[in-house]
Amino acid sequence: MSEEHVQEQWKKQLVKCIRCGTCRSVCPVFKEENSENTTARGKVQLLEGVVEGNVKLTPILQERFNKCLLCKACVKGCPSGVRTDLLFLSARQANARKNSLPLVKRVAFKGLTFRKLFDTGLRFGSVMQNVFMKKSADGRGNQARFNIPGSGLDLRRIIPPLADKPLRDRIPEKITGENAKGKAVFFTGCMLNYIYPEAGEAVVNILRKNGWDVTVPSDQACCGTPAFTSGDQDTGRKLAADNVRVLSGDYDLVITACASCGAALKNEYGEIIQDEDTRRKWEKISAKVMDISEFVEKFGDPGLFGPLPLKITYHDACHLVRGMDVSKQPRQVFAAVPKLDFRDMKDADVCCGAGGTFSMVYYDLSRRINDHKLDNAADTGADYLVTGCSACRMHITDGLSQRGSNMKVMHTAELIDMAYKSGENQKKGGK
Amino acid sequence: MDQQIVRKLTAIVGEKHALTEFEDRYCYSFDSTFINAMPDLVLQPGSRDEIAAVCRVAYEHDIPVVTRGAATGLSGGAVPVKGGIVLEMTRLNHIIEINTVNRYAIVEPGIVTQNYLAAVDQAGLFYPPDPASSKMATLGGNISECAGGPHGVKYGITRNYVLGLEVVLADGSIVQTGNLVDGDMSGPDWTMLFCGSEGTLGVITKIMLKLTQKPQAKQTMMAIFDRIEDAATTVSTMMASGVIPTTLEIMDNSTIRAVENFLNIGLPVEAGAILLIEVDGDPKAVEKHVQHVMKVCQDCKALTVKAAKTTKEADALWKARRSVSPACGKINPTKISEDATVPRSRIPEMVAAVREIAEKYKLKMVIFGHAGDGNLHPNILSNKHDKEEMARVSKAVEELFQAALKLGGTLSGEHGIGYLKAPFLVWELGEEGFQFGKDVKQAVDPKCLLNPGKMFDYRAS
């Protein structure tokens, strides 16, 4: 797309902004930073300046646009319907073209497109991680032993270890049964595959429990979100094309259990795919994309749930609630689980501050945003925080460790799988 | 701006709170209007004393100081049209005291109105002014522009609740006006000198506000009219009849259609206008007032009058009102919101005048707003990139002002004069009145450094 064409696209959105400032009341970054350069309307003003020739695509401008969680709160809150998410993504791309991305990001994103190399790298990482990382004091995860150049890892930060064995090695590529109710293809995403394979296994269990055939293609690639949200559209486009090819089978549903992967497959690919043939194929896939909580709400049998006497609260991942419109579904599922004590927290749908690479670049800021989430979660008195996004899970778990909280974090799929298992045990016990 | 002065000013507020980069200053070049001007420096002071120190430096070097809250104003008040320093007040955002016995609150100016309203509510009291921008606007801005809102009909506007202020003057001296005792009369009401002065006379650093009692009960009604003229007559008849509703909002046919398209909640799209009416107070009185209001509407040819049966129904009606702006934004991107206001009895004439002007200049215009206090908010829906249309818009706006003034009204019911209405201020005040305003400005801010180019300092270029 030519620079002019891009700006023409911008103009359509820019003209709608009336600078009313509603974005000031919803932006998590603005609430901490208290500066107009973090608001959506401030950024709209800057882009209008770019179009008019008053503002240049400088490295400073690039930094201002990076300081955004892409949580879409401004999109949802905007009375004039300005698609600030699309604008800011496009602005990041324009900036990346002009100023290029940091070397580390360029290398990393390039790596994503060589799936096998990426896979080997992470397996190697799983073996080697103890050289660089040490167990955190509370045993919840790992901390960097020293400043690892370019890793974006704050020394305080506690991250989960890479799994000994990735998800896709733990389960067969195809699991079929008799009289299947439907065929699902499971797009695992990288975090479930390499970091939280148990949550991925829970997804497979849920699908199987409800009588669905499951395919977990081994050649699926990263969804591309880290690349295209950073402004590397080429990499994003390549990965999208790969995944469209892999998912274009005879499937009834494309199941996701990662907010960002789901939002990418369902909606955001539409913004980056240019090739007509790929786009037609993607449109078919998009209609089938479903988060696992949505699947359970729609196709799951609530009669299979056993009692789960846990006190839980739920965090709405941005890309689930605003990226995929999934927010009621998990709550409806919770309501159907016997004995489950679900307590909704204040501002459950406000961003937790993770924002992908945001939390690496702006660790302190993302911690401050996360603190509000943790306070609200603690106020509910729940023992477990449930969420449908592994990135949120990682960031929230780090926050809980930092403040020495006993609250545990789990994936929605894990909770549902537990409820099914409890149902099985009850049945066995009853007989 | 001289680098040495920038360093001096930066030292006062701290490096983190002095924005010097072009890209950052660019984000402070606008408010909720469509005018822009670049500040030379943006400062985010953290205390009154820092503000006073900034003002002293600015005074010494003749640098303009433009005070800014959330910049949600609709008259260009926060735009630094002469450059200089933008003084962003939002770090001063604390509630110092809410006193439930003497019913007052002391707050800092940078607090977001909504956060203050929530705290007052928590304390079991009520602060009525509720401008549509309360989610993001600041109290300092509310006072500087003298904001109103739907509650204004019964409870009055911001100015009716300001007991006193602490103000930093242009030269950095600090004065306090008013007193926590409601009824303080030690000299002229200097508080009112600053209320509505739009940052042209001083920088408000502390605010003392009156609080009142929460109403025990309320009831929402909707009256549907065939003709907007009948709705307008209802408003003036209602106000004359002795029962003052809490809110009395009007929406004309174009507004109804826009909102219905947006929300799909079953609004009467064929109606010429609807009135949304709320009464509040003691439960028994509310019941009586509902009967009264319904009768007045029927007498004034309302097709139907319905009282909301549940809170949910009432909420749906208010949601319709709150959705007017976004709904209009879907029709045409640039929404020019005017607030020319007339005495209540002249509302039918003003409605007719607005319609005539819209027709004359072939503009999409919707009428909605706080009809109860004569503040109609005619909104022109246009496109700022269409130069020819914008020329018609500016002529239409002028005529709107003339029409309001002819009916004994005012240029501004709540948005202020700022930059956009400054050229017309002399129409309302007359040459001598305008000169008096200039003289006062000259006396309080002799170097004319505070928010220059606005209100009485406007000079046609």
Coordinates of C-alpha atoms in Angstrom, one line a residue, chain A residues 14-22 24-25 33-37 41-43 45-46 48-49 52 54-56 58 60-61 64 79-81, chain B residues 19 21-24 26-33 36 44 68-72 88 90-91 135-136 262 326 330 333-335 383-385:
Chain A
L14 CA -9.6 11.0 11.6
V15 CA -12.4 13.1 10.4
K16 CA -14.8 11.4 12.8
C17 CA -12.9 12.4 16.0
I18 CA -14.4 15.5 17.6
R19 CA -11.8 15.7 20.4
C20 CA -14.5 15.2 23.0
G21 CA -12.0 13.6 25.3
T22 CA -14.1 10.6 26.3
R24 CA -9.5 10.3 28.7
S25 CA -12.0 8.5 30.9
E33 CA 0.6 8.9 32.8
N34 CA -1.9 11.8 32.9
S35 CA -0.6 13.3 29.7
E36 CA -2.5 14.1 26.5
N37 CA 0.2 12.4 24.4
R41 CA -7.5 12.0 20.7
G42 CA -4.0 13.2 21.2
K43 CA -2.7 10.5 18.8
Q45 CA -4.4 15.0 16.5
L46 CA -0.8 13.8 15.7
E48 CA -3.9 14.5 11.4
G49 CA -0.7 16.5 11.7
E52 CA -1.3 17.8 6.9
N54 CA 2.9 19.4 10.2
V55 CA 4.1 16.3 12.0
K56 CA 6.9 14.0 10.9
T58 CA 10.1 10.8 14.0
I60 CA 9.7 10.3 19.2
L61 CA 6.4 9.9 17.4
R64 CA 4.4 7.7 21.6
P79 CA -19.0 8.2 21.0
S80 CA -18.1 8.9 17.4
G81 CA -17.1 5.4 16.5
Chain B
L19 CA 6.8 18.8 28.0
E21 CA 9.1 17.9 22.6
F22 CA 7.2 19.1 19.5
E23 CA 5.2 15.9 19.3
D24 CA 4.0 16.3 22.9
Y26 CA 1.2 19.2 19.5
C27 CA -1.1 17.1 21.7
Y28 CA -1.9 20.3 23.7
S29 CA -2.7 22.4 20.7
F30 CA -6.5 21.7 20.8
D31 CA -9.6 21.3 22.8
S32 CA -13.1 20.0 21.8
T33 CA -13.5 22.6 19.1
N36 CA -5.6 24.6 16.9
Q44 CA 2.1 20.0 34.7
R68 CA -6.0 23.8 31.0
G69 CA -8.1 21.2 32.7
A70 CA -9.2 18.3 30.5
A71 CA -9.6 20.5 27.4
T72 CA -13.2 19.4 26.8
E88 CA -2.1 21.6 32.9
T90 CA -4.8 17.7 36.4
R91 CA -2.1 16.7 38.9
K135 CA -16.8 11.8 32.9
M136 CA -13.7 13.7 31.7
F262 CA -28.4 4.3 16.7
P326 CA -22.8 9.9 19.2
K330 CA -22.9 9.0 12.7
P333 CA -18.5 14.0 11.3
T334 CA -18.2 17.6 12.4
K335 CA -20.7 18.5 15.1
N383 CA -17.9 18.3 7.7
K384 CA -14.9 20.5 8.6
H385 CA -13.1 19.5 5.4

